[in-house]
CSV table of C-alpha atoms in Angstrom, one decimal:
chain,number,residue,atom,x,y,z
A,1,GLY,CA,87.5,114.4,99.9
A,2,ALA,CA,86.5,109.9,101.0
A,3,VAL,CA,88.4,109.3,103.5
A,4,VAL,CA,89.6,105.2,104.4
A,5,SER,CA,90.9,104.1,107.5
A,6,GLN,CA,92.7,101.1,108.9
A,7,HIS,CA,94.0,100.0,112.1
A,8,PRO,CA,95.5,99.0,113.3
A,9,SER,CA,98.7,101.0,111.4
A,10,TRP,CA,101.6,98.4,113.0
A,11,VAL,CA,101.7,94.7,114.1
A,12,ILE,CA,103.9,92.5,115.8
A,13,CYS,CA,103.0,89.1,116.5
A,14,LYS,CA,104.5,85.7,117.2
A,15,SER,CA,104.9,82.9,114.1
A,16,GLY,CA,101.3,80.6,114.4
A,17,THR,CA,99.7,83.7,115.6
A,18,SER,CA,96.2,85.4,114.1
A,19,VAL,CA,95.9,89.0,113.3
A,20,LYS,CA,93.5,90.6,112.3
A,21,ILE,CA,93.5,93.9,110.1
A,22,GLU,CA,90.3,96.2,110.0
A,23,CYS,CA,89.6,98.7,106.8
A,24,ARG,CA,86.8,101.3,107.1
A,25,SER,CA,85.2,103.8,104.8
A,26,LEU,CA,84.4,106.7,107.3
A,27,ASP,CA,82.2,109.1,105.0
A,28,PHE,CA,81.0,106.6,101.9
A,29,GLN,CA,79.3,103.2,101.5
A,30,ALA,CA,81.7,101.3,100.2
A,31,THR,CA,79.9,97.6,98.2
A,32,THR,CA,83.5,96.8,97.4
A,33,MET,CA,87.1,97.0,98.6
A,34,PHE,CA,90.6,95.5,98.0
A,35,TRP,CA,92.7,94.1,99.7
A,36,TYR,CA,96.7,94.9,98.3
A,37,ARG,CA,100.0,93.7,100.0
A,38,GLN,CA,103.4,95.7,99.7
A,39,PHE,CA,106.9,94.0,99.6
A,40,PRO,CA,109.4,96.6,100.6
A,41,LYS,CA,110.7,98.3,97.1
A,42,GLN,CA,108.2,96.7,95.5
A,43,SER,CA,104.6,97.8,93.6
A,44,LEU,CA,100.8,96.9,95.4
A,45,MET,CA,100.0,93.2,94.6
A,46,LEU,CA,96.1,92.7,94.7
A,47,MET,CA,95.1,90.0,97.0
A,48,ALA,CA,91.0,90.2,96.8
A,49,THR,CA,88.3,91.8,96.0
A,50,SER,CA,85.7,92.3,98.9
A,51,ASN,CA,82.6,92.7,98.4
A,52,GLU,CA,79.6,93.3,100.7
A,53,GLY,CA,77.4,90.7,101.6
A,54,SER,CA,79.1,87.8,99.6
A,55,LYS,CA,82.4,85.8,99.8
A,56,ALA,CA,85.5,87.6,98.6
A,57,THR,CA,87.1,86.7,95.3
A,58,TYR,CA,91.2,85.8,95.7
A,59,GLU,CA,93.7,86.6,93.3
A,60,GLN,CA,95.7,83.5,91.2
A,61,GLY,CA,98.2,82.3,94.3
A,62,VAL,CA,96.5,83.8,97.6
A,63,GLU,CA,95.4,81.4,99.8
A,64,LYS,CA,92.2,82.0,101.0
A,65,ASP,CA,92.3,79.8,104.1
A,66,LYS,CA,95.2,82.1,104.6
A,67,PHE,CA,93.9,85.4,104.4
A,68,LEU,CA,90.1,85.3,105.4
A,69,ILE,CA,87.9,88.6,104.9
A,70,ASN,CA,84.7,89.3,105.8
A,71,HIS,CA,83.0,92.0,104.8
A,72,ALA,CA,80.1,92.3,107.0
A,73,SER,CA,79.0,96.0,106.4
A,74,LEU,CA,79.0,98.7,103.6
A,75,THR,CA,81.9,100.8,106.0
A,76,LEU,CA,84.1,97.9,107.2
A,77,SER,CA,86.2,94.9,105.3
A,78,THR,CA,88.6,92.8,107.7
A,79,LEU,CA,91.6,90.6,106.9
A,80,THR,CA,92.6,88.1,108.8
A,81,VAL,CA,96.0,86.8,108.7
A,82,THR,CA,95.5,83.1,109.8
A,83,SER,CA,98.7,81.1,111.6
A,84,ALA,CA,100.9,84.1,110.2
A,85,HIS,CA,104.8,83.3,109.4
A,86,PRO,CA,107.8,86.1,109.0
A,87,GLU,CA,107.2,85.5,105.0
A,88,ASP,CA,103.7,87.1,105.8
A,89,SER,CA,105.5,90.6,107.2
A,90,SER,CA,104.1,93.1,105.0
A,91,PHE,CA,102.6,96.5,104.3
A,92,TYR,CA,98.8,95.7,104.0
A,93,ILE,CA,97.0,98.3,102.5
A,94,CYS,CA,92.8,98.1,101.8
A,95,SER,CA,91.0,100.7,99.0
A,96,ALA,CA,87.5,101.2,98.9
A,97,ARG,CA,85.3,101.4,95.9
A,98,ASP,CA,82.8,104.7,96.5
A,99,TYR,CA,79.8,103.4,93.5
A,100,LYS,CA,78.2,106.5,93.8
A,101,LEU,CA,81.8,107.9,91.8
A,102,ALA,CA,81.6,104.9,89.2
A,103,GLY,CA,82.7,105.5,85.7
A,104,VAL,CA,83.2,109.4,87.1
A,105,GLY,CA,86.9,109.3,87.4
A,106,ASN,CA,88.3,108.6,90.7
A,107,GLU,CA,86.2,106.0,92.5
A,108,GLN,CA,88.7,104.4,95.0
A,109,PHE,CA,90.5,105.6,98.2
A,110,PHE,CA,93.4,103.7,100.2
A,111,GLY,CA,93.5,103.3,103.4
A,112,PRO,CA,96.9,104.2,105.4
A,113,GLY,CA,98.1,101.1,104.8
A,114,THR,CA,99.1,98.5,108.2
A,115,ARG,CA,102.6,97.0,108.7
A,116,LEU,CA,102.5,93.5,110.1
A,117,THR,CA,105.8,92.4,110.9
A,118,VAL,CA,105.9,88.5,112.2
A,119,LEU,CA,108.6,87.3,114.4
B,1,GLY,CA,96.0,89.8,82.1
B,2,GLN,CA,98.0,92.8,82.2
B,3,ASN,CA,101.5,93.5,82.1
B,4,ILE,CA,102.3,97.3,82.8
B,5,ASP,CA,105.9,98.5,82.8
B,6,GLN,CA,107.6,102.1,83.6
B,7,PRO,CA,110.8,102.7,84.6
B,8,THR,CA,112.3,101.7,88.0
B,9,GLU,CA,114.3,105.1,89.0
B,10,MET,CA,114.4,108.8,87.7
B,11,THR,CA,116.5,111.2,88.9
B,12,ALA,CA,115.8,114.9,88.1
B,13,THR,CA,116.6,118.6,89.9
B,14,GLU,CA,114.6,120.6,91.9
B,15,GLY,CA,112.8,123.2,89.1
B,16,ALA,CA,113.3,120.4,86.7
B,17,ILE,CA,110.7,118.5,84.3
B,18,VAL,CA,110.2,114.8,84.7
B,19,GLN,CA,108.0,112.9,82.7
B,20,ILE,CA,107.6,109.1,83.7
B,21,ASN,CA,106.5,106.8,81.3
B,22,CYS,CA,104.6,103.7,81.9
B,23,THR,CA,103.3,101.2,78.6
B,24,TYR,CA,100.7,98.7,78.9
B,25,GLN,CA,99.1,95.0,77.7
B,26,THR,CA,95.9,94.7,78.6
B,27,SER,CA,92.7,92.2,78.0
B,28,GLY,CA,90.3,94.8,79.0
B,29,PHE,CA,91.1,98.6,79.7
B,30,ASN,CA,88.8,101.1,82.0
B,31,GLY,CA,91.2,104.3,82.4
B,32,LEU,CA,94.9,104.9,83.7
B,33,PHE,CA,95.4,106.0,86.9
B,34,TRP,CA,98.6,107.8,88.5
B,35,TYR,CA,99.5,107.3,92.2
B,36,GLN,CA,102.1,108.9,94.4
B,37,GLN,CA,103.5,107.0,97.6
B,38,HIS,CA,105.5,108.3,99.8
B,39,ALA,CA,108.0,105.5,101.7
B,40,GLY,CA,105.8,103.3,104.2
B,41,GLU,CA,102.5,105.6,103.1
B,42,ALA,CA,99.4,105.1,100.9
B,43,PRO,CA,99.1,106.1,97.2
B,44,THR,CA,97.6,109.2,97.1
B,45,PHE,CA,95.5,109.7,93.4
B,46,LEU,CA,97.4,112.3,91.0
B,47,SER,CA,95.7,111.9,87.3
B,48,TYR,CA,94.1,109.6,85.4
B,49,ASN,CA,92.9,109.2,81.9
B,50,VAL,CA,90.1,106.9,80.3
B,51,LEU,CA,90.2,108.5,76.9
B,52,ASP,CA,93.3,109.5,74.9
B,53,GLY,CA,94.5,112.8,75.1
B,54,LEU,CA,96.5,115.4,78.2
B,55,GLU,CA,94.9,115.6,81.2
B,56,GLU,CA,96.5,119.0,83.1
B,57,LYS,CA,96.3,119.2,86.7
B,58,GLY,CA,98.6,121.9,87.9
B,59,ARG,CA,102.3,121.2,88.3
B,60,PHE,CA,101.1,117.4,87.3
B,61,SER,CA,100.1,115.9,83.8
B,62,SER,CA,99.3,112.6,82.4
B,63,PHE,CA,98.6,111.4,79.0
B,64,LEU,CA,97.4,108.8,77.0
B,65,SER,CA,97.5,106.6,73.8
B,66,ARG,CA,95.1,103.7,74.2
B,67,SER,CA,96.5,102.4,71.0
B,68,LYS,CA,99.8,102.7,71.4
B,69,GLY,CA,98.7,101.3,75.7
B,70,TYR,CA,100.9,103.9,76.6
B,71,SER,CA,100.5,106.6,79.1
B,72,TYR,CA,103.1,109.4,80.7
B,73,LEU,CA,103.0,111.5,83.7
B,74,LEU,CA,104.5,114.9,83.3
B,75,LEU,CA,105.7,116.3,86.9
B,76,LYS,CA,106.8,120.2,86.2
B,77,GLU,CA,108.8,122.4,88.5
B,78,LEU,CA,110.2,120.4,90.4
B,79,GLN,CA,110.2,120.5,94.3
B,80,MET,CA,111.9,118.5,97.1
B,81,LYS,CA,108.9,117.0,98.2
B,82,ASP,CA,108.3,115.0,95.2
B,83,SER,CA,110.8,112.5,95.7
B,84,ALA,CA,108.5,109.8,95.8
B,85,SER,CA,107.1,106.6,94.3
B,86,TYR,CA,104.9,107.0,91.0
B,87,LEU,CA,102.4,104.3,90.4
B,88,CYS,CA,101.0,103.7,86.9
B,89,ALA,CA,98.1,101.3,87.6
B,90,VAL,CA,95.5,100.2,85.0
B,91,ARG,CA,91.6,99.5,85.7
B,92,GLY,CA,90.5,97.0,84.8
B,93,LEU,CA,86.5,96.7,82.1
B,94,THR,CA,86.3,93.2,82.0
B,95,THR,CA,83.4,91.1,83.8
B,96,ASP,CA,85.6,89.3,86.8
B,97,SER,CA,88.0,92.8,86.7
B,98,TRP,CA,85.9,96.0,86.8
B,99,GLY,CA,87.3,98.0,88.9
B,100,LYS,CA,90.5,96.0,90.0
B,101,PHE,CA,93.9,98.0,89.8
B,102,GLN,CA,96.9,96.4,88.3
B,103,PHE,CA,99.7,98.4,89.3
B,104,GLY,CA,103.0,98.4,88.1
B,105,ALA,CA,106.1,98.4,90.0
B,106,GLY,CA,106.4,102.1,90.6
B,107,THR,CA,109.2,104.7,89.2
B,108,GLN,CA,111.5,105.9,92.3
B,109,VAL,CA,111.6,109.9,91.7
B,110,VAL,CA,114.7,111.4,93.1
B,111,VAL,CA,115.1,115.0,93.1
B,112,THR,CA,118.5,116.7,94.3
B,113,PRO,CA,119.2,120.4,94.8
């Protein structure tokens, strides 16, 4: 099956610093990737849609200047949390959409997640 | 937008059957998905429905009624490893929501010996 990786798996940083999280589709091309955030015992909340070669689209309430998304290739999207604060501590999960499977059914594949802790 | 409701927690014994219900209201629908998520891990795909009816995949089955905005996930022959959160997710159809998933809050299933 399709594999999506995320790096790093976990990261601890100081308040005010920036953190970059990578999401890679390892065996397929993903024109679209999605970034989610999950707080403890809560569901996944979609933050933004990352489209290869164009600007990301953000969900309502998500600050685009704080959560920078770059989707420079068909296999890589990055999320940069800028000037991180303790309230940004969360589990960040990406998913990648295999356009070849569009309309077939299960076309999105999730990465293993990145746990961010901001001190 | 989409409102997705599912119970918070369910408890069942090993070997039993559990049914997790999910109701949704959506402006555009392109499939309902069920995922399993263990604590601290990413969701893993279980089943999906686009058309009304029952889809069976081994011990897991999922049902959809689009007219009622209702789905359920049926877990049979429960095993201890099935203790996890089960997420109901609706995939969007409208231009600005194509491919997007909206997730329910998840149902924590606890399997007891």
